[in-house]
Short mmCIF file of C-alpha atoms and ligand atoms in Angstrom, two decimals:
data_model
loop_
_atom_site.label_atom_id
_atom_site.label_comp_id
_atom_site.label_asym_id
_atom_site.label_seq_id
_atom_site.Cartn_x
_atom_site.Cartn_y
_atom_site.Cartn_z
CA MET A 121 92.77 96.47 95.13
CA PHE A 122 95.41 99.03 94.65
CA GLU A 123 98.23 98.26 96.71
CA ALA A 124 100.68 101.01 98.21
CA PRO A 125 103.47 102.26 96.50
CA ASP A 126 106.56 101.36 98.76
CA SER A 127 108.54 104.38 100.34
CA LYS A 128 111.03 105.17 102.82
CA TYR A 129 108.05 107.05 104.24
CA LEU A 130 105.75 104.58 104.54
CA VAL A 131 104.09 103.54 107.92
CA PRO A 132 104.70 100.21 108.21
CA PHE A 133 100.87 97.91 108.30
CA ASP A 134 101.80 96.37 111.64
CA GLY A 135 102.12 99.02 113.98
CA SER A 136 105.50 99.49 114.71
CA PHE A 137 105.72 103.17 113.40
CA GLU A 138 106.81 105.61 116.50
CA VAL A 139 106.92 109.18 115.39
CA ALA A 140 110.22 109.69 117.75
CA SER A 141 112.20 107.50 114.73
CA ALA A 142 110.45 109.26 112.12
CA SER A 143 112.46 111.94 110.20
CA THR A 144 111.52 115.43 109.64
CA THR A 145 114.25 116.00 107.73
CA PRO A 146 115.38 114.39 104.06
CA GLN A 147 116.76 111.09 104.48
CA THR A 148 117.85 110.56 100.69
CA ASP A 149 120.49 111.74 98.60
CA GLY A 150 120.50 114.53 95.97
CA HIS A 151 117.43 116.41 95.44
CA PRO A 152 115.38 115.77 92.53
CA HIS A 153 112.74 118.68 93.19
CA LYS A 154 114.39 121.24 91.40
CA GLY A 155 113.97 122.42 87.57
CA LYS A 156 113.82 119.95 85.03
CA HIS A 157 112.79 117.02 87.54
CA ARG A 158 109.81 119.02 88.97
CA ARG A 159 108.39 120.47 85.20
CA ARG A 160 108.83 116.40 84.87
CA ALA A 161 106.64 115.34 87.44
CA THR A 162 104.04 118.10 87.14
CA GLU A 163 103.89 116.80 83.38
CA LYS A 164 103.64 113.26 84.52
CA LEU A 165 100.64 113.74 87.06
CA ASN A 166 98.54 116.35 84.16
CA ILE A 167 98.71 113.41 82.24
CA LEU A 168 98.02 110.16 84.26
CA GLN A 169 95.25 112.72 86.26
CA ARG A 170 93.64 112.68 82.40
CA VAL A 171 93.76 109.26 81.78
CA LEU A 172 92.29 109.02 85.35
CA ALA A 173 89.31 111.50 84.00
CA ALA A 174 88.79 109.42 80.70
CA GLY A 175 88.96 106.05 82.12
CA ASP A 176 86.22 106.64 84.87
CA ARG A 177 86.53 104.24 86.96
CA HIS A 178 89.00 104.92 89.84
CA SER A 179 88.99 108.12 91.73
CA VAL A 180 92.34 109.50 94.19
CA LEU A 181 91.54 110.52 97.66
CA LEU A 182 94.71 112.15 98.86
CA VAL A 183 94.75 113.49 103.11
CA PHE A 184 96.28 115.45 104.05
CA GLN A 185 97.61 115.96 108.09
CA ALA A 186 99.76 117.83 110.03
CA MET A 187 100.74 119.97 112.95
CA ASP A 188 100.37 124.14 112.11
CA ALA A 189 102.72 125.89 109.65
CA ALA A 190 104.32 122.49 108.07
CA GLY A 191 103.50 123.43 104.66
CA LYS A 192 99.62 121.71 103.87
CA ASP A 193 98.57 124.41 101.86
CA SER A 194 101.90 125.42 100.13
CA THR A 195 102.17 121.44 99.27
CA ILE A 196 98.60 121.10 97.49
CA ARG A 197 98.94 124.15 95.63
CA ALA A 198 102.32 122.80 94.39
CA VAL A 199 102.17 119.00 93.78
CA MET A 200 98.24 119.68 91.69
CA GLN A 201 99.66 122.78 90.04
CA GLY A 202 99.39 121.88 86.25
CA VAL A 203 96.40 119.83 86.65
CA ASP A 204 93.56 120.41 84.95
CA PRO A 205 91.95 122.01 87.58
CA SER A 206 87.86 120.58 86.65
CA GLY A 207 89.82 117.08 87.75
CA CYS A 208 90.70 117.94 90.67
CA GLN A 209 88.78 119.55 94.51
CA VAL A 210 90.16 120.59 97.34
CA PHE A 211 88.26 120.45 100.75
CA SER A 212 89.52 122.55 104.13
CA PHE A 213 88.28 120.75 107.23
CA LYS A 214 88.10 123.53 109.93
CA LYS A 215 85.89 123.36 113.36
CA PRO A 216 82.49 121.42 112.30
CA SER A 217 79.24 123.62 111.33
CA SER A 218 75.86 122.99 113.40
CA LEU A 219 75.02 120.99 110.56
CA GLU A 220 77.72 119.13 110.89
CA LEU A 221 77.52 118.53 113.98
CA ASP A 222 74.16 117.19 113.54
CA HIS A 223 75.40 114.24 111.89
CA ASP A 224 78.12 111.37 112.81
CA PHE A 225 81.50 112.19 112.40
CA LEU A 226 82.28 110.73 109.09
CA TRP A 227 79.32 112.92 107.43
CA ARG A 228 81.03 115.92 106.12
CA THR A 229 83.85 114.09 104.55
CA THR A 230 81.68 111.44 102.84
CA VAL A 231 80.06 113.68 101.16
CA ARG A 232 83.07 115.41 99.90
CA LEU A 233 84.63 111.84 98.43
CA PRO A 234 85.81 112.45 94.73
CA GLU A 235 83.89 111.05 92.24
CA ARG A 236 85.50 108.76 89.72
CA GLY A 237 87.48 110.09 87.60
CA ARG A 238 88.72 112.94 89.41
CA ILE A 239 91.73 113.97 92.60
CA GLY A 240 89.67 114.97 95.86
CA ILE A 241 92.61 116.42 98.52
CA PHE A 242 91.17 117.02 101.95
CA ASN A 243 93.43 119.51 103.89
CA ARG A 244 92.51 117.95 107.45
CA SER A 245 89.95 115.55 107.27
CA GLN A 246 88.48 112.56 109.28
CA TYR A 247 91.55 111.98 110.98
CA GLU A 248 90.85 115.30 113.34
CA GLU A 249 88.11 113.45 115.10
CA VAL A 250 91.05 111.45 116.52
CA LEU A 251 93.51 113.73 116.46
CA VAL A 252 92.35 117.20 117.77
CA VAL A 253 89.29 115.91 119.86
CA ARG A 254 91.39 113.15 121.21
CA VAL A 255 93.77 115.81 123.01
CA HIS A 256 90.53 118.28 123.72
CA PRO A 257 88.08 115.41 124.40
CA GLU A 258 86.29 118.20 125.88
CA ILE A 259 85.21 118.46 122.44
CA LEU A 260 83.17 115.66 122.81
CA GLY A 261 80.98 117.61 124.71
CA TYR A 262 79.39 119.70 121.58
CA GLN A 263 78.67 116.71 119.21
CA LYS A 264 75.72 115.68 120.42
CA LEU A 265 77.22 112.30 120.88
CA PRO A 266 73.78 109.92 122.76
CA GLY A 267 74.24 107.75 126.18
CA GLU A 268 77.37 107.79 127.81
CA LEU A 269 80.54 108.47 127.18
CA ASN A 270 83.60 106.39 127.06
CA LEU A 271 87.24 107.46 126.60
CA GLU A 272 88.26 104.23 127.33
CA THR A 273 86.87 102.51 123.63
CA ILE A 274 85.93 106.04 121.90
CA TRP A 275 89.02 106.42 120.13
CA ASP A 276 89.59 102.51 119.14
CA GLU A 277 86.09 102.89 117.68
CA ARG A 278 86.52 106.03 115.76
CA ILE A 279 89.60 105.10 114.36
CA THR A 280 87.85 100.93 113.25
CA SER A 281 85.12 103.42 111.63
CA ILE A 282 87.29 105.36 109.23
CA ARG A 283 89.49 101.79 108.49
CA GLN A 284 86.65 100.06 107.69
CA GLN A 285 84.95 103.06 105.39
CA GLU A 286 88.58 103.47 103.76
CA GLU A 287 88.75 99.64 102.80
CA HIS A 288 85.28 99.72 102.02
CA LEU A 289 86.36 102.72 99.43
CA ALA A 290 89.28 101.79 98.27
CA ARG A 291 87.31 97.78 97.20
CA ASN A 292 85.06 100.22 94.86
CA GLY A 293 87.75 102.40 93.27
CA THR A 294 89.13 104.91 95.40
CA VAL A 295 92.88 105.52 95.95
CA ILE A 296 93.79 106.33 98.68
CA LEU A 297 96.98 107.94 99.75
CA LYS A 298 97.32 109.74 103.28
CA PHE A 299 100.23 112.40 104.10
CA TRP A 300 101.58 112.99 107.69
CA LEU A 301 104.07 116.91 106.82
CA ASN A 302 106.10 115.93 109.31
CA VAL A 303 107.21 119.08 110.77
CA SER A 304 110.23 119.54 113.65
CA LYS A 305 108.77 121.43 116.85
CA ASP A 306 112.26 123.97 115.98
CA GLU A 307 111.16 124.36 112.71
CA GLN A 308 107.48 125.09 113.40
CA LYS A 309 108.91 127.82 116.15
CA ARG A 310 111.10 129.48 113.08
CA ARG A 311 107.67 129.40 111.46
CA PHE A 312 105.72 130.87 113.80
CA LEU A 313 108.38 133.54 114.62
CA ALA A 314 108.63 134.36 110.80
CA ARG A 315 104.86 134.75 110.46
CA LEU A 316 105.46 136.98 113.60
CA ASP A 317 108.06 139.13 111.59
CA ASP A 318 107.66 139.28 108.19
CA PRO A 319 104.57 141.99 107.52
CA ALA A 320 103.62 139.73 104.21
CA LYS A 321 103.11 136.41 106.22
CA ASN A 322 101.38 138.48 109.40
CA TRP A 323 98.49 137.40 108.09
CA LYS A 324 99.17 133.63 109.01
CA PHE A 325 99.61 133.57 112.39
CA GLU A 326 97.33 132.56 114.74
CA PRO A 327 97.98 132.81 118.41
CA GLY A 328 95.94 129.75 118.68
CA ASP A 329 98.37 127.62 117.01
CA VAL A 330 101.01 128.81 119.86
CA ARG A 331 98.40 127.27 122.24
CA GLU A 332 98.15 123.90 120.11
CA ARG A 333 101.67 123.81 120.15
CA GLY A 334 101.65 123.31 124.24
CA HIS A 335 100.21 119.78 123.62
CA TRP A 336 102.48 118.97 121.45
CA ASP A 337 103.43 115.97 122.85
CA ASP A 338 99.45 114.81 122.90
CA TYR A 339 99.50 115.71 119.55
CA MET A 340 102.45 113.21 118.52
CA ALA A 341 100.79 110.27 120.49
CA ALA A 342 97.82 110.71 118.66
CA TYR A 343 99.00 110.32 115.55
CA GLN A 344 101.74 107.74 116.29
CA SER A 345 98.17 105.54 117.82
CA ALA A 346 95.82 107.07 114.61
CA LEU A 347 98.48 105.90 111.93
CA ASN A 348 99.35 102.36 113.14
CA ALA A 349 96.24 102.21 113.17
CA THR A 350 95.31 102.85 109.78
CA SER A 351 98.40 102.46 107.42
CA ARG A 352 97.22 99.75 105.27
CA PRO A 353 98.49 98.65 101.60
CA TRP A 354 95.05 99.66 100.29
CA ALA A 355 95.21 102.95 101.96
CA PRO A 356 98.40 103.97 103.34
CA TRP A 357 100.20 106.78 105.39
CA TYR A 358 103.62 108.51 104.40
CA ALA A 359 105.30 110.37 106.90
CA ILE A 360 106.72 112.82 105.03
CA PRO A 361 109.76 114.97 106.62
CA ALA A 362 108.47 118.49 106.71
CA ASP A 363 111.55 121.18 108.03
CA ASP A 364 112.50 121.33 103.87
CA LYS A 365 109.55 121.95 101.79
CA PRO A 366 110.81 121.59 98.14
CA TYR A 367 111.96 117.62 99.51
CA MET A 368 108.72 116.71 101.00
CA ARG A 369 106.71 118.66 97.84
CA ALA A 370 108.88 116.38 95.62
CA ARG A 371 108.28 113.16 98.05
CA VAL A 372 104.70 113.73 98.07
CA ALA A 373 104.67 113.80 94.11
CA GLY A 374 106.42 111.03 93.45
CA ILE A 375 104.20 108.55 95.56
CA ILE A 376 101.06 110.09 94.09
CA ILE A 377 102.52 109.42 90.64
CA ASP A 378 103.56 105.77 91.66
CA ALA A 379 100.28 105.32 93.02
CA LEU A 380 98.65 106.50 89.52
CA GLN A 381 101.17 104.70 87.36
CA SER A 382 100.47 101.28 89.77
CA ILE A 383 97.08 101.08 88.77
CA GLY A 384 96.83 100.50 85.02
CA LEU A 385 95.09 103.35 84.04
CA ARG A 386 94.80 103.73 79.94
CA TYR A 387 92.53 105.65 77.55
CA PRO A 388 88.86 103.69 76.79
CA GLN A 389 89.74 101.57 74.14
CA PRO A 390 86.95 101.60 71.43
CA SER A 391 85.24 98.78 70.88
CA ASP A 392 84.23 96.76 67.62
CA GLU A 393 81.25 98.86 67.60
CA ASP A 394 82.53 101.73 67.88
CA ARG A 395 84.93 101.27 65.04
CA ALA A 396 82.10 100.74 62.81
CA GLU A 397 80.59 103.86 64.06
CA PHE A 398 84.07 105.66 63.40
CA ALA A 399 84.28 104.46 59.66
CA ALA A 400 81.04 105.23 58.97
CA SER A 401 81.11 108.82 60.47
CA ARG A 402 84.83 109.31 58.91
CA ALA A 403 82.74 108.47 55.59
CA ALA A 404 80.05 111.21 55.84
CA LEU A 405 82.53 113.71 56.78
CA THR A 406 84.74 112.62 53.65
CA ALA A 407 81.92 112.74 51.70
CA ASP A 408 80.36 116.27 52.87
CA ASP A 409 81.65 119.58 51.42
P1 LIG B 696 95.41 127.46 107.51
O1 LIG B 696 95.75 128.00 109.62
O2 LIG B 696 96.80 126.69 106.86
O3 LIG B 696 94.41 128.51 107.25
P2 LIG B 696 94.36 125.36 108.99
O4 LIG B 696 93.96 124.20 108.50
O5 LIG B 696 94.94 125.77 110.20
O6 LIG B 696 94.87 126.19 107.55
P3 LIG B 696 92.49 126.70 110.72
O7 LIG B 696 91.12 127.00 110.76
O8 LIG B 696 93.55 127.47 111.23
O9 LIG B 696 92.58 125.89 109.37
O10 LIG B 696 92.66 125.38 112.18
C1 LIG B 696 91.31 124.37 111.66
C2 LIG B 696 91.02 124.07 113.16
O11 LIG B 696 89.89 123.24 112.89
C3 LIG B 696 92.20 123.21 113.54
O12 LIG B 696 92.70 123.89 114.64
C4 LIG B 696 91.90 121.64 113.76
O13 LIG B 696 92.30 121.17 114.54
C5 LIG B 696 90.41 122.63 113.65
N1 LIG B 696 89.31 121.06 113.43
C6 LIG B 696 89.49 120.61 112.54
N2 LIG B 696 88.26 119.66 112.36
C7 LIG B 696 87.93 119.44 113.45
C8 LIG B 696 86.75 118.62 114.17
N3 LIG B 696 86.35 117.57 113.71
N4 LIG B 696 86.41 118.83 115.62
C9 LIG B 696 87.32 119.91 116.10
N5 LIG B 696 88.10 121.00 115.81
C10 LIG B 696 88.53 120.61 114.55
MG1 LIG B 697 95.48 127.63 111.39
#
């Protein structure tokens, strides 16, 4: 089974991760995310994605979670730049539709999982069910759940469902990498103010985002609990400092490249029968005028 590439930002598997100790600013020297480094990363990812598609065995699932204005969209855009668009799919998960509420909470993400050979990106994900819903448990009232609600057990139960599904997917060839883009509260404030000040960013401003900011500590507690319970060697979380966007993008790209390089992707090799066919086809083509 796939094993998490190591990184300074890997969330440990033993439950010892603390949001309060996770850095929101770069923790390594140098900024290898400029100019030729960035172009080289793009080229590597492009090649790895082609071999992934040709091999048609593994699929890759990239999950992005973050507070508002952490830079999920721009990171996805930057990291996937240069990758064949037919080889990847991006899905954004917002408030569930009535069709989605007619199913269990894993349904809407499950039907959008990447097929073999593809990279699937989740911009928000099933994790919202133990993040925004945990912070606002009144949302459970819309979810048509049967029987009595038990707020003491429901989050652990949901986290167990998510973790077990990830283990199942990993056993069956999905490489899962999960990124929590860890923006500081101060930097979020700066970015919200920039959205108010800059006419080109006004469209991004949502008053609701400022209300959610008021629940910051509850969100951090929910993240800590979800990340600790679901960061595993086959489905690791990385808590990436998000206050410096170019640095964040470079770290995310680097982890994806390391992961894809570690699974031994290679172009399918022709069998002896294929080679005999090739020889016959070559002879036919050569004789043809
Ligand atoms: P952007 O603001 O950059 O367009 P976004 O991901 O913030 O992207 P929005 O439409 O602003 O998109 O917000 C989506 C909202 O839907 C978020 O507040 C998120 O918490 C909420 N959401 C996502 N999944 C669920 C869920 N399962 N239940 C309830 N709310 C959810
Ligand atoms: Mg939003």
